[in-house]
Amino acid sequence: MLLPEGVLINGLTGEVSPDTGKYTKRLSELREVFQDRAELDRMVATEGDPVVYEVIEYKKEGSDLFFGTTTMEAGNVGGEYFMTRGHFHQRRDMGEVYYTQSGHGVLLLESRDGETRVVRMEPGVCAFIPPDWAHRSINVGTEKLVFVWVCNVEAGHDYGDILKRGMRKVVVDRDGADVIVDNPRY
Ligand code: F6R
Ligand code: ZN
């Protein structure tokens, strides 16, 4: 029998206690994600392959739900802010919740038929991600962006299309302001 448990989440660092697993994505692992690959290679070589984000999860065998944190560093590659890979769920009937704890971000969403929506990620904003909407989080601030996500264990990830051509929009820095523009690669 599964037993209830309180899990401590640090909204400033993303630490989850206890956790059941974690992974880190560094810039060199996100080469397909950013447009300016020459600048990415330069940053990897000269800045020690910076961490872009870390995911920490709490998952119990036999449960229908799991949750965790994503902690994104601040930065950009040639003006394109640090972002996650972005994905649809394999299970098209399963959505997700993103609850921002700290920092400032943009949650970029795209429906299967190409509609774009944006939800600003600010502390206290709990974003509803409907089933079958691709989602990517982008740190547009100058500090860590930390959010809690809650999802069905069977949702899965489908990265295929988004890794290949990106999403229809990209979020770039223009004189210190975040601007959403068409993806030139799409
Ligand atoms: C799970 C989910 C998040 C992301 C995480 C990293 O469905 O949406 O846990 O997996 O924020 O983003 P990706 O997986 O797009 O690199
Ligand atoms: Zn997801």
mmCIF file of C-alpha atoms and ligand atoms in Angstrom:
data_model
loop_
_atom_site.group_PDB
_atom_site.id
_atom_site.type_symbol
_atom_site.label_atom_id
_atom_site.label_comp_id
_atom_site.label_asym_id
_atom_site.label_seq_id
_atom_site.Cartn_x
_atom_site.Cartn_y
_atom_site.Cartn_z
ATOM 1 C CA MET A 1 0.000 0.000 0.000
ATOM 2 C CA LEU A 2 1.233 3.476 -0.830
ATOM 3 C CA LEU A 3 1.430 5.770 2.161
ATOM 4 C CA PRO A 4 0.954 9.548 2.216
ATOM 5 C CA GLU A 5 4.019 11.711 2.554
ATOM 6 C CA GLY A 6 4.915 15.377 2.818
ATOM 7 C CA VAL A 7 7.726 16.396 0.486
ATOM 8 C CA LEU A 8 9.694 19.552 1.172
ATOM 9 C CA ILE A 9 10.294 21.731 -1.883
ATOM 10 C CA ASN A 10 12.633 24.699 -1.787
ATOM 11 C CA GLY A 11 11.116 27.288 -4.091
ATOM 12 C CA LEU A 12 14.393 29.176 -4.473
ATOM 13 C CA THR A 13 16.740 26.272 -5.241
ATOM 14 C CA GLY A 14 14.332 23.626 -6.562
ATOM 15 C CA GLU A 15 15.578 21.107 -4.001
ATOM 16 C CA VAL A 16 13.096 18.273 -3.381
ATOM 17 C CA SER A 17 13.391 16.319 -0.160
ATOM 18 C CA PRO A 18 13.132 13.380 -0.360
ATOM 19 C CA ASP A 19 13.641 13.003 -4.109
ATOM 20 C CA THR A 20 13.665 9.851 -6.224
ATOM 21 C CA GLY A 21 15.797 11.021 -9.134
ATOM 22 C CA LYS A 22 17.259 13.978 -10.961
ATOM 23 C CA TYR A 23 19.032 14.994 -14.136
ATOM 24 C CA THR A 24 20.838 18.034 -15.439
ATOM 25 C CA LYS A 25 20.854 19.430 -18.972
ATOM 26 C CA ARG A 26 23.964 21.303 -20.001
ATOM 27 C CA LEU A 27 24.275 23.574 -23.006
ATOM 28 C CA SER A 28 26.202 20.998 -25.090
ATOM 29 C CA GLU A 29 23.226 18.607 -24.765
ATOM 30 C CA LEU A 30 20.829 21.218 -26.142
ATOM 31 C CA ARG A 31 22.521 21.905 -29.468
ATOM 32 C CA GLU A 32 19.352 21.304 -31.502
ATOM 33 C CA VAL A 33 17.343 23.623 -29.286
ATOM 34 C CA PHE A 34 19.092 26.936 -29.986
ATOM 35 C CA GLN A 35 19.421 28.755 -33.306
ATOM 36 C CA ASP A 36 22.924 30.180 -32.959
ATOM 37 C CA ARG A 37 25.031 27.029 -32.861
ATOM 38 C CA ALA A 38 28.340 28.864 -33.362
ATOM 39 C CA GLU A 39 27.640 30.955 -30.282
ATOM 40 C CA LEU A 40 26.538 27.833 -28.384
ATOM 41 C CA ASP A 41 29.807 26.082 -29.271
ATOM 42 C CA ARG A 42 31.742 29.153 -28.168
ATOM 43 C CA MET A 43 29.918 29.209 -24.826
ATOM 44 C CA VAL A 44 30.495 25.487 -24.286
ATOM 45 C CA ALA A 45 34.212 25.925 -25.001
ATOM 46 C CA THR A 46 34.817 29.110 -23.021
ATOM 47 C CA GLU A 47 32.224 29.021 -20.258
ATOM 48 C CA GLY A 48 32.661 25.415 -19.157
ATOM 49 C CA ASP A 49 29.470 24.020 -20.689
ATOM 50 C CA PRO A 50 26.985 25.776 -18.367
ATOM 51 C CA VAL A 51 24.022 24.026 -16.807
ATOM 52 C CA VAL A 52 20.779 25.208 -18.431
ATOM 53 C CA TYR A 53 18.327 23.330 -16.230
ATOM 54 C CA GLU A 54 17.930 20.619 -13.630
ATOM 55 C CA VAL A 55 14.902 18.392 -13.095
ATOM 56 C CA ILE A 56 14.296 16.701 -9.729
ATOM 57 C CA GLU A 57 11.408 14.299 -9.261
ATOM 58 C CA TYR A 58 9.424 12.517 -6.602
ATOM 59 C CA LYS A 59 7.859 9.371 -8.043
ATOM 60 C CA LYS A 60 6.435 6.392 -6.193
ATOM 61 C CA GLU A 61 6.079 3.021 -7.884
ATOM 62 C CA GLY A 62 2.377 2.235 -8.260
ATOM 63 C CA SER A 63 1.138 5.829 -8.114
ATOM 64 C CA ASP A 64 -0.827 7.528 -10.892
ATOM 65 C CA LEU A 65 0.741 10.946 -10.272
ATOM 66 C CA PHE A 66 4.257 12.220 -9.831
ATOM 67 C CA PHE A 67 5.720 15.647 -9.347
ATOM 68 C CA GLY A 68 8.978 17.514 -9.121
ATOM 69 C CA THR A 69 10.795 20.714 -9.881
ATOM 70 C CA THR A 70 12.553 22.227 -12.853
ATOM 71 C CA THR A 71 15.191 24.812 -12.029
ATOM 72 C CA MET A 72 16.407 26.906 -14.928
ATOM 73 C CA GLU A 73 19.507 29.065 -14.935
ATOM 74 C CA ALA A 74 19.435 32.562 -16.386
ATOM 75 C CA GLY A 75 21.224 33.112 -19.663
ATOM 76 C CA ASN A 76 20.876 33.254 -23.401
ATOM 77 C CA VAL A 77 22.532 31.969 -26.542
ATOM 78 C CA GLY A 78 22.940 34.802 -29.013
ATOM 79 C CA GLY A 79 19.882 36.530 -27.512
ATOM 80 C CA GLU A 80 17.698 33.424 -27.307
ATOM 81 C CA TYR A 81 16.916 32.807 -23.652
ATOM 82 C CA PHE A 82 17.731 29.534 -21.910
ATOM 83 C CA MET A 83 14.834 27.136 -22.469
ATOM 84 C CA THR A 84 13.833 23.515 -22.015
ATOM 85 C CA ARG A 85 13.667 21.108 -24.973
ATOM 86 C CA GLY A 86 9.865 21.358 -25.085
ATOM 87 C CA HIS A 87 7.563 18.425 -25.768
ATOM 88 C CA PHE A 88 4.131 17.020 -26.340
ATOM 89 C CA HIS A 89 3.100 14.190 -24.049
ATOM 90 C CA GLN A 90 2.996 10.739 -25.602
ATOM 91 C CA ARG A 91 -0.408 10.327 -24.042
ATOM 92 C CA ARG A 92 -2.513 12.886 -25.891
ATOM 93 C CA ASP A 93 -5.175 12.785 -23.199
ATOM 94 C CA MET A 94 -2.862 13.916 -20.381
ATOM 95 C CA GLY A 95 -2.086 17.495 -19.434
ATOM 96 C CA GLU A 96 0.080 18.945 -16.690
ATOM 97 C CA VAL A 97 0.346 21.684 -14.079
ATOM 98 C CA TYR A 98 3.310 24.090 -13.737
ATOM 99 C CA TYR A 99 3.368 26.119 -10.518
ATOM 100 C CA THR A 100 6.031 28.844 -10.537
ATOM 101 C CA GLN A 101 7.911 29.332 -7.276
ATOM 102 C CA SER A 102 10.526 31.956 -8.142
ATOM 103 C CA GLY A 103 11.993 33.858 -11.045
ATOM 104 C CA HIS A 104 10.426 35.089 -14.255
ATOM 105 C CA GLY A 105 9.640 32.977 -17.249
ATOM 106 C CA VAL A 106 7.509 32.401 -20.277
ATOM 107 C CA LEU A 107 5.613 29.179 -20.776
ATOM 108 C CA LEU A 108 5.252 28.775 -24.518
ATOM 109 C CA LEU A 109 2.429 26.466 -25.573
ATOM 110 C CA GLU A 110 1.419 25.175 -28.969
ATOM 111 C CA SER A 111 -1.624 23.129 -29.841
ATOM 112 C CA ARG A 112 -1.483 20.227 -32.273
ATOM 113 C CA ASP A 113 -3.096 22.417 -34.951
ATOM 114 C CA GLY A 114 -0.577 25.206 -34.520
ATOM 115 C CA GLU A 115 -2.163 27.708 -32.156
ATOM 116 C CA THR A 116 0.337 29.493 -29.891
ATOM 117 C CA ARG A 117 -0.408 30.605 -26.343
ATOM 118 C CA VAL A 118 1.807 32.129 -23.696
ATOM 119 C CA VAL A 119 1.439 31.980 -19.926
ATOM 120 C CA ARG A 120 3.722 34.266 -17.953
ATOM 121 C CA MET A 121 5.579 32.317 -15.263
ATOM 122 C CA GLU A 122 5.664 34.494 -12.171
ATOM 123 C CA PRO A 123 5.823 33.371 -8.526
ATOM 124 C CA GLY A 124 2.369 32.151 -7.528
ATOM 125 C CA VAL A 125 1.102 31.544 -11.058
ATOM 126 C CA CYS A 126 -0.135 28.001 -11.523
ATOM 127 C CA ALA A 127 -0.330 27.206 -15.216
ATOM 128 C CA PHE A 128 -2.822 24.727 -16.611
ATOM 129 C CA ILE A 129 -1.386 22.845 -19.580
ATOM 130 C CA PRO A 130 -4.270 21.132 -21.379
ATOM 131 C CA PRO A 131 -3.833 17.693 -22.939
ATOM 132 C CA ASP A 132 -2.091 17.724 -26.331
ATOM 133 C CA TRP A 133 -0.490 21.157 -26.041
ATOM 134 C CA ALA A 134 3.288 21.220 -26.501
ATOM 135 C CA HIS A 135 5.004 23.121 -23.701
ATOM 136 C CA ARG A 136 8.424 24.716 -23.274
ATOM 137 C CA SER A 137 9.576 26.900 -20.400
ATOM 138 C CA ILE A 138 11.929 29.822 -20.956
ATOM 139 C CA ASN A 139 13.814 31.773 -18.298
ATOM 140 C CA VAL A 140 13.537 35.426 -19.308
ATOM 141 C CA GLY A 141 14.800 36.784 -15.976
ATOM 142 C CA THR A 142 18.180 37.354 -14.388
ATOM 143 C CA GLU A 143 17.770 34.796 -11.594
ATOM 144 C CA LYS A 144 16.850 31.114 -11.414
ATOM 145 C CA LEU A 145 13.373 30.165 -12.612
ATOM 146 C CA VAL A 146 11.968 27.445 -10.343
ATOM 147 C CA PHE A 147 8.657 25.709 -10.916
ATOM 148 C CA VAL A 148 6.854 22.656 -9.582
ATOM 149 C CA TRP A 149 5.221 20.348 -12.140
ATOM 150 C CA VAL A 150 2.608 17.677 -11.524
ATOM 151 C CA CYS A 151 1.789 15.073 -14.102
ATOM 152 C CA ASN A 152 0.429 11.575 -14.681
ATOM 153 C CA VAL A 153 3.184 8.928 -14.633
ATOM 154 C CA GLU A 154 1.933 7.601 -17.964
ATOM 155 C CA ALA A 155 2.043 10.958 -19.782
ATOM 156 C CA GLY A 156 5.492 10.362 -21.323
ATOM 157 C CA HIS A 157 7.444 12.736 -23.563
ATOM 158 C CA ASP A 158 7.333 13.207 -27.309
ATOM 159 C CA TYR A 159 10.289 15.441 -28.249
ATOM 160 C CA GLY A 160 10.446 14.533 -31.951
ATOM 161 C CA ASP A 161 8.875 17.381 -33.885
ATOM 162 C CA ILE A 162 10.023 20.134 -31.582
ATOM 163 C CA LEU A 163 13.661 19.031 -31.570
ATOM 164 C CA LYS A 164 13.584 18.893 -35.364
ATOM 165 C CA ARG A 165 12.159 22.310 -36.200
ATOM 166 C CA GLY A 166 11.413 24.056 -32.909
ATOM 167 C CA MET A 167 8.136 25.689 -31.998
ATOM 168 C CA ARG A 168 6.456 28.328 -34.156
ATOM 169 C CA LYS A 169 7.640 31.140 -31.885
ATOM 170 C CA VAL A 170 10.924 31.897 -30.142
ATOM 171 C CA VAL A 171 11.567 34.206 -27.203
ATOM 172 C CA VAL A 172 14.514 36.558 -27.599
ATOM 173 C CA ASP A 173 16.168 39.372 -25.701
ATOM 174 C CA ARG A 174 15.811 42.796 -27.370
ATOM 175 C CA ASP A 175 17.564 45.480 -25.314
ATOM 176 C CA GLY A 176 16.795 43.657 -22.077
ATOM 177 C CA ALA A 177 13.129 42.985 -22.860
ATOM 178 C CA ASP A 178 11.739 39.594 -23.796
ATOM 179 C CA VAL A 179 10.052 39.582 -27.171
ATOM 180 C CA ILE A 180 8.145 36.738 -28.831
ATOM 181 C CA VAL A 181 8.895 36.463 -32.538
ATOM 182 C CA ASP A 182 8.349 33.983 -35.361
ATOM 183 C CA ASN A 183 10.834 31.129 -35.452
ATOM 184 C CA PRO A 184 12.924 31.701 -38.591
ATOM 185 C CA ARG A 185 13.757 27.968 -38.695
ATOM 186 C CA TYR A 186 10.176 26.764 -38.666
HETATM 187 C C1 F6R B 1 7.100 16.729 -17.663
HETATM 188 C C2 F6R B 1 7.431 18.163 -17.844
HETATM 189 C C3 F6R B 1 8.634 18.735 -17.125
HETATM 190 C C4 F6R B 1 9.757 18.862 -18.155
HETATM 191 C C5 F6R B 1 10.992 19.586 -17.659
HETATM 192 C C6 F6R B 1 12.109 19.628 -18.699
HETATM 193 O O1 F6R B 1 6.043 16.377 -18.491
HETATM 194 O O2 F6R B 1 6.802 18.870 -18.594
HETATM 195 O O3 F6R B 1 9.048 17.949 -16.065
HETATM 196 O O4 F6R B 1 10.092 17.561 -18.591
HETATM 197 O O5 F6R B 1 10.653 20.892 -17.349
HETATM 198 O O6 F6R B 1 11.609 20.014 -19.943
HETATM 199 P P1 F6R B 1 11.859 19.106 -21.238
HETATM 200 O O7 F6R B 1 11.466 17.723 -20.839
HETATM 201 O O8 F6R B 1 10.974 19.698 -22.285
HETATM 202 O O9 F6R B 1 13.304 19.219 -21.548
HETATM 203 ZN ZN ZN B 2 5.277 17.900 -19.859
#
